[in-house]
Coordinates of C-alpha atoms in Angstrom, one line a residue:
Chain A
M1 CA 63.7 120.0 77.0
S2 CA 63.6 116.3 76.7
E3 CA 66.2 113.9 78.0
E4 CA 66.8 110.2 77.4
C5 CA 65.2 109.3 80.7
G6 CA 62.1 111.3 79.9
E7 CA 60.6 114.8 80.0
V8 CA 62.1 117.2 82.6
K9 CA 59.6 119.8 83.7
L10 CA 61.2 123.0 84.8
I11 CA 58.0 124.8 85.4
D12 CA 55.1 123.0 87.1
E13 CA 51.3 123.3 86.5
Q14 CA 51.1 126.1 89.1
G15 CA 53.7 128.1 87.2
L16 CA 56.4 127.6 89.8
R17 CA 60.0 126.7 89.0
T18 CA 62.1 123.8 90.4
D19 CA 63.2 125.8 93.4
G20 CA 59.6 127.1 94.1
R21 CA 60.2 130.5 92.6
K22 CA 57.8 132.4 90.4
P23 CA 59.1 133.1 86.8
D24 CA 59.9 136.8 87.6
E25 CA 61.4 136.2 91.1
I26 CA 65.1 136.3 91.8
R27 CA 66.8 134.0 94.3
K28 CA 67.2 135.0 97.9
T29 CA 70.3 137.1 97.9
I30 CA 72.6 138.1 100.8
M31 CA 75.6 140.5 100.3
K32 CA 78.3 141.6 102.7
V33 CA 81.3 143.9 102.3
G34 CA 84.6 144.2 104.1
V35 CA 84.7 140.5 105.0
L36 CA 88.5 140.0 104.4
K37 CA 91.0 142.0 106.5
N38 CA 94.0 141.5 104.3
A39 CA 92.5 142.7 101.0
D40 CA 91.9 146.4 100.1
G41 CA 88.3 145.6 99.5
S42 CA 86.2 142.4 99.7
S43 CA 82.7 141.1 99.5
Y44 CA 80.7 137.9 100.0
L45 CA 77.6 137.0 98.1
E46 CA 75.0 134.3 98.5
Q47 CA 72.4 134.0 95.7
G48 CA 70.3 130.9 96.2
R49 CA 72.9 128.2 96.5
N50 CA 75.7 130.2 94.9
K51 CA 78.4 131.3 97.4
I52 CA 81.0 133.8 96.1
L53 CA 83.9 135.6 97.7
V54 CA 85.7 138.5 96.1
A55 CA 88.9 140.2 97.0
V56 CA 90.2 143.4 95.4
Y57 CA 93.8 144.7 95.6
G58 CA 95.1 148.0 94.3
P59 CA 95.7 150.2 92.6
E60 CA 99.3 149.0 93.0
E61 CA 102.6 148.7 91.2
L62 CA 102.4 146.4 88.2
H63 CA 104.8 143.5 87.6
P64 CA 106.0 142.7 85.0
K65 CA 106.4 146.3 84.1
H66 CA 106.0 145.8 80.3
L67 CA 102.3 145.1 80.9
A68 CA 101.7 148.6 82.3
L69 CA 99.5 150.9 80.3
P70 CA 100.8 154.5 80.0
D71 CA 97.3 156.1 80.1
K72 CA 95.3 153.9 82.5
A73 CA 95.5 151.2 85.1
L74 CA 95.4 147.6 84.0
L75 CA 92.4 145.7 85.4
Q76 CA 93.2 142.1 86.1
C77 CA 90.4 139.7 86.9
R78 CA 90.5 136.1 88.0
Y79 CA 87.4 134.0 88.1
H80 CA 88.1 130.6 89.8
M81 CA 85.9 127.8 91.0
L82 CA 87.1 125.9 94.1
T83 CA 87.6 122.2 93.8
F84 CA 84.6 121.5 96.0
S85 CA 82.3 124.1 94.4
T86 CA 80.5 121.7 92.1
D87 CA 78.9 118.2 92.4
E88 CA 82.0 116.6 91.1
R89 CA 85.5 117.6 92.1
R90 CA 87.0 120.3 89.8
S91 CA 90.6 120.5 88.9
P92 CA 92.1 123.6 90.7
A93 CA 94.0 124.6 87.5
P94 CA 92.2 127.4 85.5
S95 CA 90.0 125.8 82.9
R96 CA 89.1 127.3 79.5
R97 CA 85.8 128.4 81.0
D98 CA 87.5 130.1 84.0
I99 CA 89.8 132.0 81.6
E100 CA 86.8 133.1 79.5
L101 CA 84.7 134.1 82.5
S102 CA 87.7 136.1 83.8
K103 CA 87.7 138.1 80.6
V104 CA 83.9 138.5 80.6
I105 CA 84.0 139.8 84.2
K106 CA 86.8 142.2 83.3
S107 CA 84.8 143.5 80.3
A108 CA 81.7 144.0 82.4
L109 CA 83.6 146.0 85.1
E110 CA 86.0 148.0 83.0
P111 CA 83.6 150.7 81.8
A112 CA 82.6 151.5 85.4
I113 CA 86.0 152.0 86.8
L114 CA 87.9 155.3 86.5
L115 CA 91.1 153.5 85.3
E116 CA 92.5 156.6 83.8
K117 CA 93.1 158.0 87.3
F118 CA 95.9 155.5 87.9
P119 CA 98.1 155.1 84.8
M120 CA 100.9 152.5 84.9
T121 CA 99.3 150.6 87.8
T122 CA 97.1 147.6 88.2
I123 CA 93.8 146.7 90.0
R124 CA 93.3 143.0 90.8
V125 CA 89.9 141.5 91.2
L126 CA 89.9 137.9 92.5
V127 CA 86.6 136.0 92.3
E128 CA 86.4 132.7 94.1
V129 CA 83.3 130.5 93.6
I130 CA 82.9 128.6 96.8
Q131 CA 79.6 126.9 95.8
S132 CA 78.0 127.0 92.4
D133 CA 74.4 126.7 91.3
G134 CA 74.3 128.5 87.9
G135 CA 74.7 132.2 87.2
T136 CA 78.1 132.5 88.9
R137 CA 79.4 135.0 86.3
C138 CA 76.5 137.4 87.1
A139 CA 77.0 136.8 90.9
G140 CA 80.7 137.4 90.4
I141 CA 80.2 140.7 88.6
T142 CA 77.7 141.9 91.2
A143 CA 80.0 140.9 94.1
A144 CA 83.1 142.3 92.4
S145 CA 81.5 145.7 92.0
I146 CA 80.8 146.1 95.7
A147 CA 84.2 144.8 96.6
L148 CA 85.7 147.5 94.3
A149 CA 83.6 150.2 96.0
N150 CA 84.7 148.8 99.4
A151 CA 88.3 149.1 98.2
G152 CA 87.8 152.9 97.5
I153 CA 88.4 152.5 93.8
P154 CA 86.8 155.4 92.0
M155 CA 83.9 154.2 89.9
R156 CA 81.3 155.9 87.6
D157 CA 78.6 153.7 89.0
L158 CA 78.2 150.2 90.6
V159 CA 77.8 147.3 88.1
V160 CA 75.1 144.7 88.6
A161 CA 74.4 141.6 86.5
C162 CA 71.5 139.3 86.2
A163 CA 70.4 136.6 83.7
A164 CA 67.0 136.0 82.2
G165 CA 65.9 133.3 79.8
K166 CA 63.3 131.2 78.2
V167 CA 62.3 127.8 79.8
D168 CA 59.3 125.6 78.8
G169 CA 58.1 128.5 76.7
Q170 CA 58.1 130.9 79.6
Y171 CA 60.3 133.9 80.4
I172 CA 62.2 133.6 83.7
V173 CA 64.7 135.6 85.6
D174 CA 67.9 134.6 87.5
L175 CA 68.3 131.1 86.2
N176 CA 69.7 128.3 88.4
A177 CA 72.0 125.5 87.1
D178 CA 69.2 123.2 85.8
E179 CA 67.4 126.1 84.0
D180 CA 70.7 127.2 82.5
K181 CA 71.5 123.7 81.2
L182 CA 68.1 122.6 80.1
G183 CA 66.4 125.9 79.1
E184 CA 65.8 127.1 75.6
A185 CA 67.8 130.4 75.8
D186 CA 69.5 132.6 78.4
L187 CA 70.7 136.2 78.3
V188 CA 73.2 137.7 80.7
V189 CA 73.0 141.4 81.2
A190 CA 75.3 143.7 83.3
I191 CA 74.3 147.3 83.7
M192 CA 75.4 150.5 85.4
P193 CA 72.0 151.3 87.0
Q194 CA 72.3 155.0 87.7
R195 CA 73.9 155.8 84.3
K196 CA 71.4 153.4 82.6
L197 CA 74.2 151.8 80.5
V198 CA 74.7 148.2 79.6
T199 CA 78.3 146.9 80.2
L200 CA 77.8 143.3 79.2
I201 CA 75.3 141.3 77.1
Q202 CA 75.8 137.6 76.4
M203 CA 73.3 135.2 74.9
D204 CA 73.1 131.4 74.7
G205 CA 70.4 129.7 72.6
S206 CA 68.0 131.5 70.2
L207 CA 65.2 134.1 70.7
T208 CA 63.2 136.1 68.2
L209 CA 63.6 139.9 68.4
D210 CA 60.3 140.2 70.3
E211 CA 61.3 137.5 72.8
F212 CA 64.8 139.1 73.2
K213 CA 63.1 142.4 74.2
K214 CA 61.0 140.7 76.8
V215 CA 63.9 138.7 78.2
F216 CA 66.1 141.8 78.2
E217 CA 63.5 143.8 80.2
L218 CA 63.2 140.9 82.7
A219 CA 67.0 140.7 83.2
K220 CA 67.0 144.5 83.7
K221 CA 64.3 144.2 86.3
G222 CA 66.4 141.5 88.1
C223 CA 69.4 143.8 87.9
Y224 CA 67.6 146.7 89.7
E225 CA 66.4 144.3 92.4
L226 CA 70.0 143.2 93.0
Y227 CA 71.2 146.8 92.8
N228 CA 69.0 147.6 95.8
I229 CA 70.6 144.7 97.8
Q230 CA 74.0 146.0 96.7
R231 CA 73.2 149.5 98.0
K232 CA 71.8 148.1 101.3
A233 CA 75.0 146.0 101.9
L234 CA 77.3 148.9 101.3
L235 CA 75.3 151.4 103.4
E236 CA 74.8 148.8 106.2
H237 CA 78.5 148.3 106.5
Y238 CA 79.1 152.0 107.3
E239 CA 75.9 152.7 109.1
K240 CA 76.4 149.7 111.4
V241 CA 79.5 151.5 112.9
A242 CA 77.5 154.7 113.5
K243 CA 74.7 152.7 115.3
E244 CA 77.3 150.8 117.5
V245 CA 78.9 154.1 118.5
S246 CA 75.6 155.7 119.4
Q247 CA 74.6 152.7 121.4
D248 CA 78.0 152.9 123.2
D249 CA 77.2 156.5 124.0
I250 CA 73.7 155.6 125.3
S251 CA 75.1 152.8 127.5
K252 CA 77.5 155.3 129.1
Chain B
M1 CA 73.7 179.1 108.7
K2 CA 72.1 175.8 107.8
T3 CA 74.0 172.6 108.7
S4 CA 73.2 169.1 107.8
K5 CA 74.6 165.9 109.3
G6 CA 76.6 163.7 106.9
A7 CA 74.9 161.3 104.6
I8 CA 76.7 158.4 102.9
F9 CA 76.7 158.4 99.1
L10 CA 77.7 155.5 96.9
P11 CA 79.6 155.5 93.5
G12 CA 77.2 156.9 90.9
D13 CA 75.0 158.8 93.3
S14 CA 74.4 162.4 92.3
L15 CA 73.6 165.5 94.3
P16 CA 72.2 168.7 92.8
I17 CA 74.3 171.8 93.5
P18 CA 72.0 174.7 94.4
P19 CA 73.0 178.1 92.9
G20 CA 75.6 179.8 95.0
Y21 CA 76.9 176.6 96.6
K22 CA 80.5 175.4 96.2
V23 CA 81.8 171.8 96.4
I24 CA 84.9 170.8 98.3
G25 CA 86.4 167.4 98.2
S26 CA 88.1 164.8 96.0
F27 CA 86.9 161.6 94.3
S28 CA 83.9 163.2 92.7
E29 CA 82.9 164.6 89.3
V30 CA 80.9 167.8 88.7
R31 CA 78.5 167.4 85.7
G32 CA 76.5 170.4 84.9
K33 CA 74.5 171.3 88.1
H34 CA 75.2 167.9 89.8
V35 CA 78.1 166.5 91.7
I36 CA 78.6 162.7 91.2
C37 CA 80.4 160.7 93.8
T38 CA 82.9 158.1 92.5
T39 CA 83.7 156.4 95.8
I40 CA 81.8 155.8 99.1
T41 CA 81.6 159.4 100.3
L42 CA 80.3 161.2 103.4
V43 CA 78.5 164.3 102.1
S44 CA 77.7 167.2 104.5
I45 CA 76.4 170.6 103.9
K46 CA 77.5 173.5 106.0
G47 CA 76.3 177.0 105.0
T48 CA 76.8 177.2 101.2
T49 CA 79.5 174.6 101.1
I50 CA 79.0 170.9 100.1
K51 CA 81.8 168.9 101.6
L52 CA 82.6 165.5 100.3
V53 CA 84.9 163.2 102.4
P54 CA 85.7 159.8 100.9
L55 CA 85.5 157.0 103.4
K56 CA 88.1 154.9 101.6
G57 CA 90.7 155.6 99.0
V58 CA 94.3 155.3 97.9
Y59 CA 97.1 157.8 98.3
I60 CA 97.9 159.7 95.1
P61 CA 101.0 161.9 95.7
N62 CA 100.8 165.7 95.2
V63 CA 103.7 168.1 95.1
G64 CA 104.5 169.4 98.6
D65 CA 103.0 166.4 100.4
K66 CA 105.1 165.2 103.3
V67 CA 105.4 161.4 103.3
I68 CA 106.9 158.6 105.2
G69 CA 108.9 156.3 103.0
I70 CA 110.6 152.9 103.5
A71 CA 113.7 152.2 101.5
K72 CA 113.4 149.1 99.3
H73 CA 116.2 149.4 96.7
I74 CA 119.5 151.3 97.1
S75 CA 122.0 152.2 94.4
V76 CA 125.1 154.5 94.4
D77 CA 123.2 157.6 93.3
H78 CA 119.6 157.0 94.2
C79 CA 117.3 155.1 96.5
I80 CA 113.8 153.8 95.8
F81 CA 111.2 154.1 98.5
D82 CA 107.8 152.5 99.1
I83 CA 105.5 155.4 99.9
N84 CA 102.2 153.4 100.3
S85 CA 101.1 154.6 96.8
P86 CA 100.7 152.8 93.5
Y87 CA 103.8 154.7 92.4
P88 CA 107.3 154.1 94.0
A89 CA 109.3 157.2 95.0
I90 CA 112.9 158.0 94.2
L91 CA 115.4 160.0 96.2
Q92 CA 118.4 161.2 94.2
I93 CA 121.6 162.8 95.4
N94 CA 120.3 166.3 94.6
G95 CA 117.5 165.7 97.1
F96 CA 119.9 164.9 99.9
P97 CA 120.3 167.5 102.7
T98 CA 124.1 168.0 102.5
K99 CA 126.1 170.5 100.6
S100 CA 128.8 168.1 99.6
Q101 CA 126.5 166.0 97.5
S102 CA 129.2 164.9 95.0
R103 CA 130.8 162.7 97.7
I104 CA 127.7 160.9 98.8
D105 CA 127.2 157.2 98.3
M106 CA 123.6 156.4 98.9
R107 CA 124.6 152.8 100.0
E108 CA 126.3 154.2 103.0
Q109 CA 123.3 156.4 104.0
F110 CA 120.5 153.9 103.6
T111 CA 119.8 150.2 104.0
V112 CA 116.7 148.3 103.0
G113 CA 114.0 149.3 105.6
T114 CA 115.4 152.7 106.4
V115 CA 112.5 155.1 107.2
I116 CA 112.5 158.7 105.9
Y117 CA 110.3 161.7 106.2
G118 CA 110.4 163.3 102.8
E119 CA 108.6 165.8 100.7
V120 CA 107.2 165.1 97.2
K121 CA 109.1 167.3 94.7
G122 CA 107.5 166.1 91.5
K123 CA 107.7 163.3 89.0
F124 CA 110.8 161.6 87.6
G125 CA 109.9 159.2 84.9
P126 CA 107.7 156.5 86.4
Y127 CA 108.7 157.5 89.9
I128 CA 107.7 160.2 92.4
S129 CA 110.7 162.4 93.2
L130 CA 111.4 163.0 96.8
T131 CA 113.6 165.6 98.7
L132 CA 114.9 165.5 102.2
Q133 CA 115.7 169.3 102.1
G134 CA 113.5 171.1 104.5
P135 CA 112.7 171.4 108.2
E136 CA 111.7 168.2 110.0
L137 CA 112.7 166.2 106.9
G138 CA 115.3 163.4 107.1
I139 CA 116.0 159.9 108.2
L140 CA 113.9 158.7 111.1
S141 CA 116.3 156.6 113.1
K142 CA 114.2 155.5 116.1
G143 CA 110.5 155.1 116.6
F144 CA 107.5 153.1 115.2
V145 CA 105.7 153.4 111.9
L146 CA 101.9 152.8 112.0
E147 CA 99.6 152.7 109.1
I148 CA 96.2 154.3 108.6
S149 CA 94.0 154.7 105.5
P150 CA 95.3 157.8 103.6
V151 CA 91.8 159.3 103.4
K152 CA 91.6 159.3 107.2
I153 CA 94.8 161.4 107.7
P154 CA 92.8 164.7 107.8
R155 CA 90.7 163.2 110.6
F156 CA 93.8 162.0 112.4
V157 CA 95.3 165.5 112.3
G158 CA 91.9 167.3 113.1
K159 CA 90.9 170.9 112.5
R160 CA 94.1 173.0 112.8
G161 CA 95.8 170.0 114.3
S162 CA 93.4 169.6 117.2
M163 CA 93.3 165.8 117.3
I164 CA 97.0 165.3 116.8
N165 CA 97.9 168.0 119.4
M166 CA 95.6 166.4 121.9
I167 CA 97.2 163.0 121.4
K168 CA 100.7 164.4 121.7
D169 CA 99.8 166.3 124.9
M170 CA 98.0 163.4 126.5
L171 CA 100.6 160.8 125.6
K172 CA 103.8 162.9 125.7
C173 CA 105.2 161.6 122.5
N174 CA 106.5 162.9 119.2
I175 CA 104.4 162.2 116.2
L176 CA 105.0 162.9 112.5
V177 CA 102.2 162.3 110.0
G178 CA 102.8 161.4 106.4
M179 CA 100.0 162.2 103.9
N180 CA 100.5 158.7 102.5
G181 CA 98.8 157.1 105.5
R182 CA 101.8 156.5 107.7
V183 CA 102.3 157.8 111.1
W184 CA 105.7 157.8 112.9
I185 CA 105.8 157.8 116.7
E186 CA 108.7 158.4 118.9
S187 CA 108.2 157.2 122.5
D188 CA 110.2 155.2 125.0
E189 CA 107.2 153.3 126.2
Y190 CA 105.7 150.5 124.2
E191 CA 102.3 151.0 126.0
I192 CA 102.0 154.4 124.4
I193 CA 102.5 152.9 120.9
K194 CA 99.7 150.4 121.7
I195 CA 97.4 153.2 122.8
I196 CA 98.1 155.1 119.5
R197 CA 97.4 151.9 117.5
E198 CA 94.1 151.7 119.3
V199 CA 93.3 155.3 118.5
I200 CA 94.2 154.8 114.9
D201 CA 91.8 151.8 114.7
K202 CA 89.1 153.9 116.2
I203 CA 89.6 156.7 113.8
E204 CA 89.6 154.3 110.8
R205 CA 86.4 152.7 112.0
E206 CA 84.4 155.7 113.3
S207 CA 85.7 158.7 111.2
H208 CA 82.3 159.2 109.7
V209 CA 80.5 159.4 113.0
S210 CA 80.4 162.8 114.7
G211 CA 82.0 163.5 118.1
L212 CA 85.2 161.5 117.3
T213 CA 87.6 163.9 119.1
D214 CA 85.7 163.4 122.4
R215 CA 85.6 159.6 122.0
V216 CA 89.3 159.5 121.3
K217 CA 90.0 161.7 124.3
N218 CA 87.9 159.4 126.5
L219 CA 89.7 156.3 125.1
I220 CA 93.2 157.7 125.8
A221 CA 92.1 158.8 129.3
A222 CA 90.7 155.3 130.0
R223 CA 93.9 153.6 128.8
L224 CA 96.1 156.0 130.8
K225 CA 94.0 155.3 133.9
E226 CA 94.5 151.6 133.4
L227 CA 98.2 152.2 133.2
G228 CA 98.0 154.2 136.4
V229 CA 98.9 157.5 134.9
S230 CA 96.9 160.4 136.3
K231 CA 95.9 163.1 133.8

């Protein structure tokens, strides 16, 4: 936790983090679905200073054909950070990290989608990070899951992801960029909340078994809080229309 | 008879099935004594029937479905059509509605963009096989093709065709509905097409809100009034 310029304190004397949150508090999160007209499904997510836009296309015909799978659809995910998403300009070309995170997001979503319903086809998930502040893979998975539901793609359950970790000897949930970089360890967990299944688990740093259990429980708690926001966003999208229609009827 | 208003269920949500109740609808899984929704679904209970209506979904062809296809590749003996599905469709010479099939050159019958009203016959390799043999089926030479979400087609047609018949009667036009989410309209007036486009948008947006037929009727009446057509 020490840098050349001196000690960086990520948790102050009052037990608050750099952005004023308590250790077990997730960032303020806003989710919306159906934000893009041209995509089959879409979503927008703001988690703290993270801003993420997801578009879903498919199931559709797959080109080149030799990639097609005879028994299920091929899930293609692309995670991409826009050039202005970070402090310094990023190259628009996919980096090694982008390619890795695309694969990670695919692995997290795959168990939830009923791919076997659409053999020989493809489903494309495009995750664009507009502004990044740590935890974009989790935010990408969470946003992609509601975009898939919005596209009408059959799923076993929604998928929600959240990170937890150890910073200054304390266990914290939903790490921001500084905590991610300077913390002792972080654990990314993606779950299917209704089925109670884990679809992704990824760890950086080192934790004892006891610490791992505590951090895992904290990440799971964060996932369930985000799941409630996911549900609210999806239900609001459809119930909004019902409210508008009933208001039209009243005004007549 | 006990009737409940529709509630929206999300993927993964489960609903217990009481003894003696039956479940109607696609995009769901029955597990033991529970039905689990796999898409965003409108669930309503009428009597002893649990009805599941998906609010969004893709078109998966079934044998016997009537679809509107658009030609995209033509060869001597077959033609490939886009049927708004993940799977392209094929029309072979044996599906053509003429007895002298041996003398047919598909390239003379179709060009890229030709619209047909065909029936799904089955599967042919990676393709969905189509036929044009049957009443109403064939090439649609004039008219407009509009698109609607395939899961909203039953709502567009209505109970025993109530909605579509009302639209046809009020707007005096010919309409063919493809199960693949395409609607073909034959009318000489462009204004009528615009009204139907508006009706389709309303159905897409408000299909899960009750009283849709009345709202559509009011919309058409208002638009006709604006055009100066008395009804």
